[in-house]
């Protein structure tokens, strides 16, 4: 990695937590220059504008979570166990995620709506990929005869994402993980009663 790529990555890493905590609208260039410890000119020497920094920061935050989820889910052999591990990740790591400002997908979805179209488009892409990821686990489970063939992968996946995001939002705003825990319990119940053969 060259010096300019290192500098760009440093800016993204430091900006990622600021944008996730304060949102796109709530993050000022003054906050970024202070957190990154660079002048506005030095930052803009690596990015064209604040929108570009916000987009890169969002992608970085999502990639960090995705990598950790993959490490936890990948070793599971049974499709149902993969989905349960996926759900439990958010409950097990809620404290960590909360300390860095909460779920980056939820935060960016709320913050970008009708304000930052590129960020909104990226959030939609991430949500669609998330739903596709869960759906694919279910399709694979059907092929391996681990999941009922009558299961509706896309429907289950959208409910999964809604329960996780809703639970994260309620738990974050109330500082009480009971809401996320209940939603994860419900996902596990659905996996064991509706999906598992």
mmCIF file of C-alpha atoms in Angstrom:
data_model
loop_
_atom_site.group_PDB
_atom_site.id
_atom_site.type_symbol
_atom_site.label_atom_id
_atom_site.label_comp_id
_atom_site.label_asym_id
_atom_site.label_seq_id
_atom_site.Cartn_x
_atom_site.Cartn_y
_atom_site.Cartn_z
ATOM 1 C CA UNK A 1 0.000 0.000 0.000
ATOM 2 C CA UNK A 2 1.405 3.364 -1.053
ATOM 3 C CA UNK A 3 1.573 6.476 1.103
ATOM 4 C CA UNK A 4 -1.533 8.049 -0.483
ATOM 5 C CA UNK A 5 -3.560 4.844 0.061
ATOM 6 C CA UNK A 6 -2.383 4.711 3.690
ATOM 7 C CA UNK A 7 -3.425 8.335 4.210
ATOM 8 C CA UNK A 8 -6.795 7.713 2.574
ATOM 9 C CA UNK A 9 -7.400 4.643 4.771
ATOM 10 C CA UNK A 10 -6.409 6.592 7.906
ATOM 11 C CA UNK A 11 -8.935 9.299 7.007
ATOM 12 C CA UNK A 12 -11.650 6.703 6.367
ATOM 13 C CA UNK A 13 -11.002 4.851 9.649
ATOM 14 C CA UNK A 14 -11.159 8.018 11.733
ATOM 15 C CA UNK A 15 -14.101 9.485 9.817
ATOM 16 C CA UNK A 16 -16.044 6.203 10.041
ATOM 17 C CA UNK A 17 -16.760 6.451 13.765
ATOM 18 C CA UNK A 18 -17.538 10.194 13.545
ATOM 19 C CA UNK A 19 -20.075 9.747 10.737
ATOM 20 C CA UNK A 20 -21.603 6.720 12.471
ATOM 21 C CA UNK A 21 -22.032 8.617 15.755
ATOM 22 C CA UNK A 22 -23.152 12.014 14.447
ATOM 23 C CA UNK A 23 -24.599 11.171 11.030
ATOM 24 C CA UNK A 24 -23.962 12.789 7.696
ATOM 25 C CA UNK A 25 -25.876 15.981 8.489
ATOM 26 C CA UNK A 26 -24.522 16.185 12.038
ATOM 27 C CA UNK A 27 -20.855 15.765 11.125
ATOM 28 C CA UNK A 28 -19.011 18.976 10.394
ATOM 29 C CA UNK A 29 -15.694 19.371 8.615
ATOM 30 C CA UNK A 30 -14.381 20.881 11.866
ATOM 31 C CA UNK A 31 -15.151 17.594 13.670
ATOM 32 C CA UNK A 32 -13.447 15.626 10.919
ATOM 33 C CA UNK A 33 -10.314 17.792 10.837
ATOM 34 C CA UNK A 34 -10.021 17.537 14.628
ATOM 35 C CA UNK A 35 -10.582 13.745 14.756
ATOM 36 C CA UNK A 36 -8.329 13.026 11.782
ATOM 37 C CA UNK A 37 -5.743 15.610 12.869
ATOM 38 C CA UNK A 38 -5.415 17.005 9.351
ATOM 39 C CA UNK A 39 -6.314 20.249 7.697
ATOM 40 C CA UNK A 40 -9.358 20.504 5.476
ATOM 41 C CA UNK A 41 -7.008 20.899 2.498
ATOM 42 C CA UNK A 42 -5.114 17.717 3.396
ATOM 43 C CA UNK A 43 -8.380 15.785 3.669
ATOM 44 C CA UNK A 44 -9.673 17.178 0.377
ATOM 45 C CA UNK A 45 -6.356 16.243 -1.212
ATOM 46 C CA UNK A 46 -7.561 12.649 -0.802
ATOM 47 C CA UNK A 47 -11.325 13.095 -1.291
ATOM 48 C CA UNK A 48 -13.347 15.367 -3.563
ATOM 49 C CA UNK A 49 -15.942 16.323 -0.953
ATOM 50 C CA UNK A 50 -17.694 15.414 2.291
ATOM 51 C CA UNK A 51 -20.095 13.106 0.402
ATOM 52 C CA UNK A 52 -17.198 10.983 -0.813
ATOM 53 C CA UNK A 53 -15.770 10.710 2.716
ATOM 54 C CA UNK A 54 -19.196 9.745 4.129
ATOM 55 C CA UNK A 55 -19.653 7.051 1.486
ATOM 56 C CA UNK A 56 -16.186 5.591 2.103
ATOM 57 C CA UNK A 57 -16.755 5.695 5.880
ATOM 58 C CA UNK A 58 -20.084 3.867 5.533
ATOM 59 C CA UNK A 59 -18.522 1.199 3.305
ATOM 60 C CA UNK A 60 -15.708 0.763 5.849
ATOM 61 C CA UNK A 61 -18.150 0.367 8.773
ATOM 62 C CA UNK A 62 -20.257 -2.174 6.883
ATOM 63 C CA UNK A 63 -17.182 -4.131 5.731
ATOM 64 C CA UNK A 64 -15.937 -4.442 9.337
ATOM 65 C CA UNK A 65 -19.228 -5.959 10.481
ATOM 66 C CA UNK A 66 -19.568 -8.170 7.386
ATOM 67 C CA UNK A 67 -16.093 -9.636 7.857
ATOM 68 C CA UNK A 68 -16.798 -10.504 11.496
ATOM 69 C CA UNK A 69 -20.191 -12.033 10.658
ATOM 70 C CA UNK A 70 -18.580 -14.159 7.925
ATOM 71 C CA UNK A 71 -15.933 -15.448 10.336
ATOM 72 C CA UNK A 72 -18.657 -16.526 12.775
ATOM 73 C CA UNK A 73 -21.122 -17.978 10.242
ATOM 74 C CA UNK A 74 -18.718 -19.724 7.842
ATOM 75 C CA UNK A 75 -17.673 -22.620 10.151
ATOM 76 C CA UNK A 76 -21.298 -23.668 10.776
ATOM 77 C CA UNK A 77 -22.257 -26.697 8.669
ATOM 78 C CA UNK A 78 -26.051 -26.673 9.030
ATOM 79 C CA UNK A 79 -27.948 -23.844 7.306
ATOM 80 C CA UNK A 80 -30.179 -23.279 10.350
ATOM 81 C CA UNK A 81 -27.139 -22.980 12.613
ATOM 82 C CA UNK A 82 -25.686 -20.422 10.198
ATOM 83 C CA UNK A 83 -28.814 -18.265 10.419
ATOM 84 C CA UNK A 84 -28.875 -18.553 14.219
ATOM 85 C CA UNK A 85 -25.173 -17.603 14.406
ATOM 86 C CA UNK A 86 -25.906 -14.647 12.102
ATOM 87 C CA UNK A 87 -28.682 -13.430 14.436
ATOM 88 C CA UNK A 88 -26.695 -14.054 17.618
ATOM 89 C CA UNK A 89 -23.804 -11.985 16.253
ATOM 90 C CA UNK A 90 -25.847 -8.790 16.614
ATOM 91 C CA UNK A 91 -26.874 -9.596 20.175
ATOM 92 C CA UNK A 92 -23.398 -10.780 21.218
ATOM 93 C CA UNK A 93 -21.729 -7.694 19.697
ATOM 94 C CA UNK A 94 -24.421 -5.136 20.557
ATOM 95 C CA UNK A 95 -22.208 -3.405 23.135
ATOM 96 C CA UNK A 96 -19.353 -2.996 20.649
ATOM 97 C CA UNK A 97 -21.648 -1.791 17.878
ATOM 98 C CA UNK A 98 -23.418 0.595 20.246
ATOM 99 C CA UNK A 99 -20.148 2.147 21.475
ATOM 100 C CA UNK A 100 -19.236 3.115 17.908
ATOM 101 C CA UNK A 101 -22.559 4.854 17.313
ATOM 102 C CA UNK A 102 -24.875 1.937 16.572
ATOM 103 C CA UNK A 103 -25.665 -0.039 13.454
ATOM 104 C CA UNK A 104 -24.165 1.776 10.455
ATOM 105 C CA UNK A 105 -26.909 0.507 8.127
ATOM 106 C CA UNK A 106 -29.701 1.812 10.352
ATOM 107 C CA UNK A 107 -27.899 5.094 11.018
ATOM 108 C CA UNK A 108 -27.130 5.750 7.361
ATOM 109 C CA UNK A 109 -30.642 4.718 6.282
ATOM 110 C CA UNK A 110 -32.212 7.302 8.567
ATOM 111 C CA UNK A 111 -29.594 9.967 7.911
ATOM 112 C CA UNK A 112 -29.374 9.682 4.125
ATOM 113 C CA UNK A 113 -33.078 9.611 3.317
ATOM 114 C CA UNK A 114 -33.728 12.427 0.801
ATOM 115 C CA UNK A 115 -30.451 14.181 1.698
ATOM 116 C CA UNK A 116 -27.532 12.180 0.344
ATOM 117 C CA UNK A 117 -28.722 10.130 -2.647
ATOM 118 C CA UNK A 118 -25.424 8.258 -3.202
ATOM 119 C CA UNK A 119 -25.342 7.168 0.437
ATOM 120 C CA UNK A 120 -29.022 6.195 0.295
ATOM 121 C CA UNK A 121 -28.341 4.081 -2.816
ATOM 122 C CA UNK A 122 -25.427 2.386 -1.044
ATOM 123 C CA UNK A 123 -27.623 1.640 1.999
ATOM 124 C CA UNK A 124 -30.259 0.069 -0.265
ATOM 125 C CA UNK A 125 -27.535 -2.030 -1.921
ATOM 126 C CA UNK A 126 -26.233 -3.213 1.474
ATOM 127 C CA UNK A 127 -29.746 -4.137 2.660
ATOM 128 C CA UNK A 128 -30.442 -6.027 -0.579
ATOM 129 C CA UNK A 129 -27.119 -7.874 -0.253
ATOM 130 C CA UNK A 130 -27.948 -8.720 3.371
ATOM 131 C CA UNK A 131 -31.356 -10.115 2.383
ATOM 132 C CA UNK A 132 -29.755 -12.044 -0.493
ATOM 133 C CA UNK A 133 -27.131 -13.466 1.870
ATOM 134 C CA UNK A 134 -29.767 -14.861 4.253
ATOM 135 C CA UNK A 135 -31.882 -16.079 1.317
ATOM 136 C CA UNK A 136 -28.885 -17.901 -0.146
ATOM 137 C CA UNK A 137 -28.228 -19.690 3.146
ATOM 138 C CA UNK A 138 -31.850 -20.887 3.058
ATOM 139 C CA UNK A 139 -31.691 -21.973 -0.602
ATOM 140 C CA UNK A 140 -28.486 -23.895 0.138
ATOM 141 C CA UNK A 141 -30.179 -25.476 3.153
ATOM 142 C CA UNK A 142 -33.110 -26.583 0.999
ATOM 143 C CA UNK A 143 -30.710 -28.195 -1.502
ATOM 144 C CA UNK A 144 -28.881 -29.984 1.330
ATOM 145 C CA UNK A 145 -32.198 -31.161 2.807
ATOM 146 C CA UNK A 146 -31.599 -29.206 6.019
ATOM 147 C CA UNK A 147 -34.499 -26.776 5.484
ATOM 148 C CA UNK A 148 -38.134 -27.426 4.509
ATOM 149 C CA UNK A 149 -38.571 -27.154 0.733
ATOM 150 C CA UNK A 150 -41.753 -25.068 1.215
ATOM 151 C CA UNK A 151 -39.771 -22.309 2.961
ATOM 152 C CA UNK A 152 -39.883 -18.813 1.485
ATOM 153 C CA UNK A 153 -36.253 -17.615 1.554
ATOM 154 C CA UNK A 154 -36.799 -13.968 0.531
ATOM 155 C CA UNK A 155 -39.738 -13.547 2.908
ATOM 156 C CA UNK A 156 -37.817 -15.049 5.821
ATOM 157 C CA UNK A 157 -34.730 -12.961 4.986
ATOM 158 C CA UNK A 158 -36.647 -9.674 4.929
ATOM 159 C CA UNK A 159 -38.283 -10.534 8.276
ATOM 160 C CA UNK A 160 -34.825 -11.427 9.651
ATOM 161 C CA UNK A 161 -33.336 -8.069 8.613
ATOM 162 C CA UNK A 162 -36.382 -6.173 9.919
ATOM 163 C CA UNK A 163 -36.230 -7.929 13.296
ATOM 164 C CA UNK A 164 -32.483 -7.307 13.677
ATOM 165 C CA UNK A 165 -32.655 -3.648 12.620
ATOM 166 C CA UNK A 166 -35.787 -2.962 14.684
ATOM 167 C CA UNK A 167 -34.299 -4.678 17.725
ATOM 168 C CA UNK A 168 -31.044 -2.755 17.345
ATOM 169 C CA UNK A 169 -32.924 0.537 17.098
ATOM 170 C CA UNK A 170 -35.124 -0.097 20.145
ATOM 171 C CA UNK A 171 -32.236 -1.438 22.227
ATOM 172 C CA UNK A 172 -29.996 1.455 21.252
ATOM 173 C CA UNK A 173 -32.529 4.189 22.011
ATOM 174 C CA UNK A 174 -33.623 2.634 25.333
ATOM 175 C CA UNK A 175 -30.157 1.358 26.356
ATOM 176 C CA UNK A 176 -31.831 -1.991 27.008
ATOM 177 C CA UNK A 177 -30.878 -5.085 25.001
ATOM 178 C CA UNK A 178 -34.131 -6.865 25.877
ATOM 179 C CA UNK A 179 -35.698 -5.713 22.592
ATOM 180 C CA UNK A 180 -32.923 -7.128 20.440
ATOM 181 C CA UNK A 181 -32.781 -10.269 22.604
ATOM 182 C CA UNK A 182 -36.515 -10.868 22.100
ATOM 183 C CA UNK A 183 -36.189 -10.396 18.349
ATOM 184 C CA UNK A 184 -33.216 -12.759 18.161
ATOM 185 C CA UNK A 185 -35.184 -15.301 20.224
ATOM 186 C CA UNK A 186 -38.051 -14.950 17.756
ATOM 187 C CA UNK A 187 -35.705 -15.497 14.803
ATOM 188 C CA UNK A 188 -34.362 -18.646 16.479
ATOM 189 C CA UNK A 189 -37.936 -19.824 17.104
ATOM 190 C CA UNK A 190 -38.804 -19.265 13.418
ATOM 191 C CA UNK A 191 -35.661 -21.089 12.300
ATOM 192 C CA UNK A 192 -36.440 -24.097 14.490
ATOM 193 C CA UNK A 193 -40.183 -24.267 13.755
ATOM 194 C CA UNK A 194 -40.536 -23.009 10.161
ATOM 195 C CA UNK A 195 -37.218 -23.804 8.491
ATOM 196 C CA UNK A 196 -35.441 -26.720 10.177
ATOM 197 C CA UNK A 197 -36.222 -30.210 8.863
#
